[in-house]
Amino acid sequence: RYQFLGAADAPVPDRCCRPLRLCVRAMAPPARRQRSSAAVALAGLAAWSCGSIAFTGLSMGRQLRQECTLMRGVCTVPGDLTKDLLIVFEGDICKVKTFLNAKVGKGGSICKTQVYNVNKNANIELALKSGTKLETVDPESVKATFSYADDDNCVFMDSSSFEEVAVPKGTIGEKANWMAPGMAVDLKMYEGKCLDFSLKSDIEIKVVMTDDTGRADGTVMVEIENGLRFQMPSYIRVGDTLLFSKENLGFKKRLD
């Protein structure tokens, strides 16, 4: 600054950062300080290092702001959507079931999202624009055991308070047909309401009937204790115990 204003002999302010003081002093005339190629190179290196640190700090700041955004409970469509994610849409809490992003026209895209509306106990489809930000919900996990079911709800007992918690069958989905007394689960609670649940372990269940229907693939019709029927391998026999996945209810193996 002093070099360009013609005041090269003026003292360099102490409040200037060190790289700036080195640069100013390096540009001073011989009367002030003997110029040397080493001094100029050192000043340039110091200025470059300062700029690199500032750029790195800026990048880290942006990353930190993004992480803080996620921690506050905000997701961006479609990049942050995942199956079973709990979002808030128009004041209602919804659980994401499936989603498919498709381009519409020039540049824009729409994410068709199938959700279960917990507040209204209904399945709905949302058309969300790409880049839309939605609030997410982080529920509390509560250990419980299944007690019984009625026409509309599955009733669980909280393992800590021993209070009954009624959960709509729509929240549980197809797993409601697999519930058995004493089965351990995790309830996802938020403001006194169960938003979701998960099984603690895979399901063990016995075969009560088999029926050879003469299919070309050699499979037989198998009925299990909960009344559900499946086409399964012919080696399955009445009385066998079968293991089904706690995640997708798929058949895993026959237990010895």
PDB file of N, CA and C in Angstrom, residues 96-169:
ATOM      1  N   VAL A  96     -41.332 -42.383   4.858  1.00  0.00           N
ATOM      2  CA  VAL A  96     -41.044 -42.640   3.451  1.00  0.00           C
ATOM      3  C   VAL A  96     -41.051 -44.142   3.187  1.00  0.00           C
ATOM      4  N   LYS A  97     -41.798 -44.562   2.175  1.00  0.00           N
ATOM      5  CA  LYS A  97     -41.853 -45.975   1.795  1.00  0.00           C
ATOM      6  C   LYS A  97     -41.039 -46.229   0.529  1.00  0.00           C
ATOM      7  N   THR A  98     -41.335 -45.483  -0.533  1.00  0.00           N
ATOM      8  CA  THR A  98     -40.567 -45.573  -1.775  1.00  0.00           C
ATOM      9  C   THR A  98     -40.455 -44.177  -2.383  1.00  0.00           C
ATOM     10  N   PHE A  99     -39.461 -43.973  -3.237  1.00  0.00           N
ATOM     11  CA  PHE A  99     -39.327 -42.691  -3.937  1.00  0.00           C
ATOM     12  C   PHE A  99     -38.606 -42.912  -5.255  1.00  0.00           C
ATOM     13  N   LEU A 100     -38.998 -42.097  -6.260  1.00  0.00           N
ATOM     14  CA  LEU A 100     -38.415 -42.200  -7.592  1.00  0.00           C
ATOM     15  C   LEU A 100     -38.295 -40.794  -8.167  1.00  0.00           C
ATOM     16  N   ASN A 101     -37.070 -40.417  -8.509  1.00  0.00           N
ATOM     17  CA  ASN A 101     -36.812 -39.079  -9.052  1.00  0.00           C
ATOM     18  C   ASN A 101     -36.827 -39.140 -10.579  1.00  0.00           C
ATOM     19  N   ALA A 102     -37.587 -38.240 -11.202  1.00  0.00           N
ATOM     20  CA  ALA A 102     -37.698 -38.222 -12.665  1.00  0.00           C
ATOM     21  C   ALA A 102     -37.636 -36.787 -13.161  1.00  0.00           C
ATOM     22  N   LYS A 103     -36.923 -36.570 -14.269  1.00  0.00           N
ATOM     23  CA  LYS A 103     -36.815 -35.240 -14.857  1.00  0.00           C
ATOM     24  C   LYS A 103     -38.120 -34.856 -15.550  1.00  0.00           C
ATOM     25  N   VAL A 104     -38.465 -33.581 -15.413  1.00  0.00           N
ATOM     26  CA  VAL A 104     -39.671 -33.047 -16.038  1.00  0.00           C
ATOM     27  C   VAL A 104     -39.295 -31.799 -16.803  1.00  0.00           C
ATOM     28  N   GLY A 105     -39.454 -31.824 -18.126  1.00  0.00           N
ATOM     29  CA  GLY A 105     -39.126 -30.658 -18.932  1.00  0.00           C
ATOM     30  C   GLY A 105     -37.635 -30.407 -18.967  1.00  0.00           C
ATOM     31  N   LYS A 106     -37.267 -29.133 -19.012  1.00  0.00           N
ATOM     32  CA  LYS A 106     -35.866 -28.744 -19.114  1.00  0.00           C
ATOM     33  C   LYS A 106     -35.298 -28.414 -17.741  1.00  0.00           C
ATOM     34  N   GLY A 107     -34.371 -29.213 -17.297  1.00  0.00           N
ATOM     35  CA  GLY A 107     -33.628 -28.905 -16.078  1.00  0.00           C
ATOM     36  C   GLY A 107     -34.262 -29.373 -14.790  1.00  0.00           C
ATOM     37  N   GLY A 108     -35.584 -29.238 -14.632  1.00  0.00           N
ATOM     38  CA  GLY A 108     -36.215 -29.580 -13.368  1.00  0.00           C
ATOM     39  C   GLY A 108     -36.476 -31.065 -13.226  1.00  0.00           C
ATOM     40  N   SER A 109     -36.787 -31.495 -12.000  1.00  0.00           N
ATOM     41  CA  SER A 109     -37.121 -32.894 -11.739  1.00  0.00           C
ATOM     42  C   SER A 109     -38.110 -32.974 -10.588  1.00  0.00           C
ATOM     43  N   ILE A 110     -38.905 -34.032 -10.599  1.00  0.00           N
ATOM     44  CA  ILE A 110     -39.904 -34.276  -9.567  1.00  0.00           C
ATOM     45  C   ILE A 110     -39.621 -35.635  -8.936  1.00  0.00           C
ATOM     46  N   CYS A 111     -39.674 -35.677  -7.621  1.00  0.00           N
ATOM     47  CA  CYS A 111     -39.464 -36.931  -6.894  1.00  0.00           C
ATOM     48  C   CYS A 111     -40.829 -37.439  -6.418  1.00  0.00           C
ATOM     49  N   LYS A 112     -41.308 -38.511  -7.053  1.00  0.00           N
ATOM     50  CA  LYS A 112     -42.572 -39.112  -6.644  1.00  0.00           C
ATOM     51  C   LYS A 112     -42.310 -40.000  -5.436  1.00  0.00           C
ATOM     52  N   THR A 113     -42.896 -39.623  -4.311  1.00  0.00           N
ATOM     53  CA  THR A 113     -42.587 -40.260  -3.037  1.00  0.00           C
ATOM     54  C   THR A 113     -43.836 -40.859  -2.418  1.00  0.00           C
ATOM     55  N   GLN A 114     -43.809 -42.165  -2.168  1.00  0.00           N
ATOM     56  CA  GLN A 114     -44.889 -42.844  -1.459  1.00  0.00           C
ATOM     57  C   GLN A 114     -44.582 -42.798   0.038  1.00  0.00           C
ATOM     58  N   VAL A 115     -45.528 -42.263   0.820  1.00  0.00           N
ATOM     59  CA  VAL A 115     -45.320 -42.144   2.261  1.00  0.00           C
ATOM     60  C   VAL A 115     -46.541 -42.661   3.009  1.00  0.00           C
ATOM     61  N   TYR A 116     -46.301 -42.995   4.268  1.00  0.00           N
ATOM     62  CA  TYR A 116     -47.398 -43.328   5.175  1.00  0.00           C
ATOM     63  C   TYR A 116     -47.576 -42.157   6.127  1.00  0.00           C
ATOM     64  N   ASN A 117     -48.752 -41.528   6.075  1.00  0.00           N
ATOM     65  CA  ASN A 117     -49.058 -40.389   6.937  1.00  0.00           C
ATOM     66  C   ASN A 117     -49.461 -40.913   8.309  1.00  0.00           C
ATOM     67  N   VAL A 118     -48.578 -40.715   9.285  1.00  0.00           N
ATOM     68  CA  VAL A 118     -48.812 -41.245  10.628  1.00  0.00           C
ATOM     69  C   VAL A 118     -50.007 -40.567  11.279  1.00  0.00           C
ATOM     70  N   ASN A 119     -50.148 -39.255  11.097  1.00  0.00           N
ATOM     71  CA  ASN A 119     -51.239 -38.514  11.732  1.00  0.00           C
ATOM     72  C   ASN A 119     -52.608 -38.928  11.195  1.00  0.00           C
ATOM     73  N   LYS A 120     -52.678 -39.184   9.872  1.00  0.00           N
ATOM     74  CA  LYS A 120     -53.966 -39.513   9.251  1.00  0.00           C
ATOM     75  C   LYS A 120     -54.143 -41.011   9.035  1.00  0.00           C
ATOM     76  N   ASN A 121     -53.133 -41.809   9.373  1.00  0.00           N
ATOM     77  CA  ASN A 121     -53.191 -43.266   9.217  1.00  0.00           C
ATOM     78  C   ASN A 121     -53.583 -43.640   7.785  1.00  0.00           C
ATOM     79  N   ALA A 122     -52.843 -43.057   6.824  1.00  0.00           N
ATOM     80  CA  ALA A 122     -53.174 -43.285   5.415  1.00  0.00           C
ATOM     81  C   ALA A 122     -51.919 -43.245   4.561  1.00  0.00           C
ATOM     82  N   ASN A 123     -51.933 -44.009   3.465  1.00  0.00           N
ATOM     83  CA  ASN A 123     -50.839 -43.986   2.496  1.00  0.00           C
ATOM     84  C   ASN A 123     -51.151 -42.950   1.422  1.00  0.00           C
ATOM     85  N   ILE A 124     -50.196 -42.090   1.124  1.00  0.00           N
ATOM     86  CA  ILE A 124     -50.398 -41.040   0.133  1.00  0.00           C
ATOM     87  C   ILE A 124     -49.158 -40.933  -0.755  1.00  0.00           C
ATOM     88  N   GLU A 125     -49.313 -40.265  -1.886  1.00  0.00           N
ATOM     89  CA  GLU A 125     -48.185 -40.030  -2.789  1.00  0.00           C
ATOM     90  C   GLU A 125     -47.918 -38.540  -2.864  1.00  0.00           C
ATOM     91  N   LEU A 126     -46.641 -38.163  -2.729  1.00  0.00           N
ATOM     92  CA  LEU A 126     -46.225 -36.769  -2.797  1.00  0.00           C
ATOM     93  C   LEU A 126     -45.402 -36.544  -4.056  1.00  0.00           C
ATOM     94  N   ALA A 127     -45.587 -35.383  -4.680  1.00  0.00           N
ATOM     95  CA  ALA A 127     -44.762 -34.979  -5.818  1.00  0.00           C
ATOM     96  C   ALA A 127     -43.882 -33.832  -5.343  1.00  0.00           C
ATOM     97  N   LEU A 128     -42.628 -34.145  -4.988  1.00  0.00           N
ATOM     98  CA  LEU A 128     -41.722 -33.173  -4.392  1.00  0.00           C
ATOM     99  C   LEU A 128     -40.717 -32.677  -5.422  1.00  0.00           C
ATOM    100  N   LYS A 129     -40.563 -31.364  -5.504  1.00  0.00           N
ATOM    101  CA  LYS A 129     -39.591 -30.791  -6.428  1.00  0.00           C
ATOM    102  C   LYS A 129     -38.173 -31.062  -5.935  1.00  0.00           C
ATOM    103  N   SER A 130     -37.275 -31.301  -6.875  1.00  0.00           N
ATOM    104  CA  SER A 130     -35.869 -31.509  -6.516  1.00  0.00           C
ATOM    105  C   SER A 130     -35.333 -30.254  -5.835  1.00  0.00           C
ATOM    106  N   GLY A 131     -34.623 -30.442  -4.733  1.00  0.00           N
ATOM    107  CA  GLY A 131     -34.082 -29.328  -3.970  1.00  0.00           C
ATOM    108  C   GLY A 131     -34.956 -28.886  -2.815  1.00  0.00           C
ATOM    109  N   THR A 132     -36.176 -29.438  -2.725  1.00  0.00           N
ATOM    110  CA  THR A 132     -37.062 -29.107  -1.609  1.00  0.00           C
ATOM    111  C   THR A 132     -36.442 -29.559  -0.293  1.00  0.00           C
ATOM    112  N   LYS A 133     -36.531 -28.712   0.722  1.00  0.00           N
ATOM    113  CA  LYS A 133     -36.016 -29.049   2.053  1.00  0.00           C
ATOM    114  C   LYS A 133     -37.187 -29.371   2.977  1.00  0.00           C
ATOM    115  N   LEU A 134     -37.065 -30.491   3.677  1.00  0.00           N
ATOM    116  CA  LEU A 134     -38.111 -30.949   4.584  1.00  0.00           C
ATOM    117  C   LEU A 134     -37.537 -31.183   5.972  1.00  0.00           C
ATOM    118  N   GLU A 135     -38.331 -30.904   6.960  1.00  0.00           N
ATOM    119  CA  GLU A 135     -37.927 -31.187   8.347  1.00  0.00           C
ATOM    120  C   GLU A 135     -38.027 -32.687   8.598  1.00  0.00           C
ATOM    121  N   THR A 136     -37.079 -33.221   9.345  1.00  0.00           N
ATOM    122  CA  THR A 136     -37.103 -34.638   9.707  1.00  0.00           C
ATOM    123  C   THR A 136     -37.320 -34.783  11.204  1.00  0.00           C
ATOM    124  N   VAL A 137     -37.738 -35.977  11.604  1.00  0.00           N
ATOM    125  CA  VAL A 137     -38.043 -36.263  13.003  1.00  0.00           C
ATOM    126  C   VAL A 137     -37.107 -37.359  13.504  1.00  0.00           C
ATOM    127  N   ASP A 138     -36.540 -37.154  14.680  1.00  0.00           N
ATOM    128  CA  ASP A 138     -35.650 -38.138  15.296  1.00  0.00           C
ATOM    129  C   ASP A 138     -36.347 -38.697  16.536  1.00  0.00           C
ATOM    130  N   PRO A 139     -37.074 -39.824  16.410  1.00  0.00           N
ATOM    131  CA  PRO A 139     -37.854 -40.337  17.539  1.00  0.00           C
ATOM    132  C   PRO A 139     -36.990 -41.039  18.584  1.00  0.00           C
ATOM    133  N   GLU A 140     -37.586 -41.242  19.747  1.00  0.00           N
ATOM    134  CA  GLU A 140     -36.930 -41.976  20.838  1.00  0.00           C
ATOM    135  C   GLU A 140     -37.226 -43.461  20.693  1.00  0.00           C
ATOM    136  N   SER A 141     -36.220 -44.297  20.908  1.00  0.00           N
ATOM    137  CA  SER A 141     -36.393 -45.745  20.808  1.00  0.00           C
ATOM    138  C   SER A 141     -36.799 -46.303  22.179  1.00  0.00           C
ATOM    139  N   VAL A 142     -37.922 -47.029  22.204  1.00  0.00           N
ATOM    140  CA  VAL A 142     -38.451 -47.594  23.448  1.00  0.00           C
ATOM    141  C   VAL A 142     -38.576 -49.111  23.291  1.00  0.00           C
ATOM    142  N   LYS A 143     -38.000 -49.867  24.225  1.00  0.00           N
ATOM    143  CA  LYS A 143     -38.098 -51.326  24.188  1.00  0.00           C
ATOM    144  C   LYS A 143     -39.467 -51.756  24.687  1.00  0.00           C
ATOM    145  N   ALA A 144     -40.083 -52.716  23.965  1.00  0.00           N
ATOM    146  CA  ALA A 144     -41.417 -53.180  24.331  1.00  0.00           C
ATOM    147  C   ALA A 144     -41.595 -54.622  23.868  1.00  0.00           C
ATOM    148  N   THR A 145     -42.699 -55.240  24.329  1.00  0.00           N
ATOM    149  CA  THR A 145     -43.054 -56.594  23.896  1.00  0.00           C
ATOM    150  C   THR A 145     -44.509 -56.594  23.425  1.00  0.00           C
ATOM    151  N   PHE A 146     -44.784 -57.441  22.444  1.00  0.00           N
ATOM    152  CA  PHE A 146     -46.142 -57.525  21.894  1.00  0.00           C
ATOM    153  C   PHE A 146     -47.061 -58.243  22.870  1.00  0.00           C
ATOM    154  N   SER A 147     -48.274 -57.669  23.077  1.00  0.00           N
ATOM    155  CA  SER A 147     -49.255 -58.278  23.971  1.00  0.00           C
ATOM    156  C   SER A 147     -50.399 -58.924  23.192  1.00  0.00           C
ATOM    157  N   TYR A 148     -51.141 -58.112  22.425  1.00  0.00           N
ATOM    158  CA  TYR A 148     -52.275 -58.644  21.664  1.00  0.00           C
ATOM    159  C   TYR A 148     -52.642 -57.658  20.564  1.00  0.00           C
ATOM    160  N   ALA A 149     -53.563 -58.064  19.706  1.00  0.00           N
ATOM    161  CA  ALA A 149     -54.025 -57.211  18.608  1.00  0.00           C
ATOM    162  C   ALA A 149     -55.546 -57.204  18.570  1.00  0.00           C
ATOM    163  N   ASP A 150     -56.120 -56.061  18.165  1.00  0.00           N
ATOM    164  CA  ASP A 150     -57.556 -55.993  17.901  1.00  0.00           C
ATOM    165  C   ASP A 150     -57.750 -55.651  16.426  1.00  0.00           C
ATOM    166  N   ASP A 151     -58.928 -55.191  16.074  1.00  0.00           N
ATOM    167  CA  ASP A 151     -59.212 -54.939  14.659  1.00  0.00           C
ATOM    168  C   ASP A 151     -58.345 -53.832  14.073  1.00  0.00           C
ATOM    169  N   ASP A 152     -57.985 -52.843  14.882  1.00  0.00           N
ATOM    170  CA  ASP A 152     -57.292 -51.667  14.357  1.00  0.00           C
ATOM    171  C   ASP A 152     -55.857 -51.514  14.839  1.00  0.00           C
ATOM    172  N   ASN A 153     -55.525 -52.051  16.009  1.00  0.00           N
ATOM    173  CA  ASN A 153     -54.231 -51.777  16.633  1.00  0.00           C
ATOM    174  C   ASN A 153     -53.516 -53.049  17.060  1.00  0.00           C
ATOM    175  N   CYS A 154     -52.202 -52.913  17.167  1.00  0.00           N
ATOM    176  CA  CYS A 154     -51.373 -53.880  17.888  1.00  0.00           C
ATOM    177  C   CYS A 154     -50.991 -53.236  19.211  1.00  0.00           C
ATOM    178  N   VAL A 155     -51.146 -53.963  20.292  1.00  0.00           N
ATOM    179  CA  VAL A 155     -50.902 -53.406  21.625  1.00  0.00           C
ATOM    180  C   VAL A 155     -49.617 -53.993  22.183  1.00  0.00           C
ATOM    181  N   PHE A 156     -48.711 -53.099  22.607  1.00  0.00           N
ATOM    182  CA  PHE A 156     -47.417 -53.491  23.161  1.00  0.00           C
ATOM    183  C   PHE A 156     -47.329 -53.033  24.613  1.00  0.00           C
ATOM    184  N   MET A 157     -46.440 -53.676  25.367  1.00  0.00           N
ATOM    185  CA  MET A 157     -46.193 -53.258  26.744  1.00  0.00           C
ATOM    186  C   MET A 157     -44.780 -52.675  26.827  1.00  0.00           C
ATOM    187  N   ASP A 158     -44.703 -51.448  27.306  1.00  0.00           N
ATOM    188  CA  ASP A 158     -43.413 -50.782  27.512  1.00  0.00           C
ATOM    189  C   ASP A 158     -42.617 -51.558  28.563  1.00  0.00           C
ATOM    190  N   SER A 159     -41.403 -51.974  28.197  1.00  0.00           N
ATOM    191  CA  SER A 159     -40.601 -52.803  29.103  1.00  0.00           C
ATOM    192  C   SER A 159     -40.107 -52.040  30.321  1.00  0.00           C
ATOM    193  N   SER A 160     -40.125 -50.707  30.285  1.00  0.00           N
ATOM    194  CA  SER A 160     -39.665 -49.898  31.422  1.00  0.00           C
ATOM    195  C   SER A 160     -40.812 -49.469  32.320  1.00  0.00           C
ATOM    196  N   SER A 161     -41.865 -48.900  31.729  1.00  0.00           N
ATOM    197  CA  SER A 161     -42.983 -48.378  32.526  1.00  0.00           C
ATOM    198  C   SER A 161     -44.111 -49.390  32.692  1.00  0.00           C
ATOM    199  N   PHE A 162     -44.095 -50.471  31.883  1.00  0.00           N
ATOM    200  CA  PHE A 162     -45.133 -51.503  31.887  1.00  0.00           C
ATOM    201  C   PHE A 162     -46.501 -50.953  31.484  1.00  0.00           C
ATOM    202  N   GLU A 163     -46.497 -49.833  30.790  1.00  0.00           N
ATOM    203  CA  GLU A 163     -47.740 -49.275  30.275  1.00  0.00           C
ATOM    204  C   GLU A 163     -48.019 -49.830  28.880  1.00  0.00           C
ATOM    205  N   GLU A 164     -49.310 -49.906  28.526  1.00  0.00           N
ATOM    206  CA  GLU A 164     -49.694 -50.382  27.213  1.00  0.00           C
ATOM    207  C   GLU A 164     -49.594 -49.259  26.180  1.00  0.00           C
ATOM    208  N   VAL A 165     -49.096 -49.614  25.006  1.00  0.00           N
ATOM    209  CA  VAL A 165     -48.982 -48.665  23.902  1.00  0.00           C
ATOM    210  C   VAL A 165     -49.710 -49.251  22.701  1.00  0.00           C
ATOM    211  N   ALA A 166     -50.790 -48.590  22.265  1.00  0.00           N
ATOM    212  CA  ALA A 166     -51.556 -49.048  21.109  1.00  0.00           C
ATOM    213  C   ALA A 166     -50.988 -48.412  19.844  1.00  0.00           C
ATOM    214  N   VAL A 167     -50.633 -49.249  18.885  1.00  0.00           N
ATOM    215  CA  VAL A 167     -50.030 -48.772  17.636  1.00  0.00           C
ATOM    216  C   VAL A 167     -50.930 -49.181  16.479  1.00  0.00           C
ATOM    217  N   PRO A 168     -51.374 -48.230  15.633  1.00  0.00           N
ATOM    218  CA  PRO A 168     -52.218 -48.595  14.485  1.00  0.00           C
ATOM    219  C   PRO A 168     -51.525 -49.607  13.579  1.00  0.00           C
ATOM    220  N   LYS A 169     -52.296 -50.544  13.056  1.00  0.00           N
ATOM    221  CA  LYS A 169     -51.719 -51.569  12.178  1.00  0.00           C
ATOM    222  C   LYS A 169     -51.117 -50.960  10.921  1.00  0.00           C
TER     223      LYS A 169
END
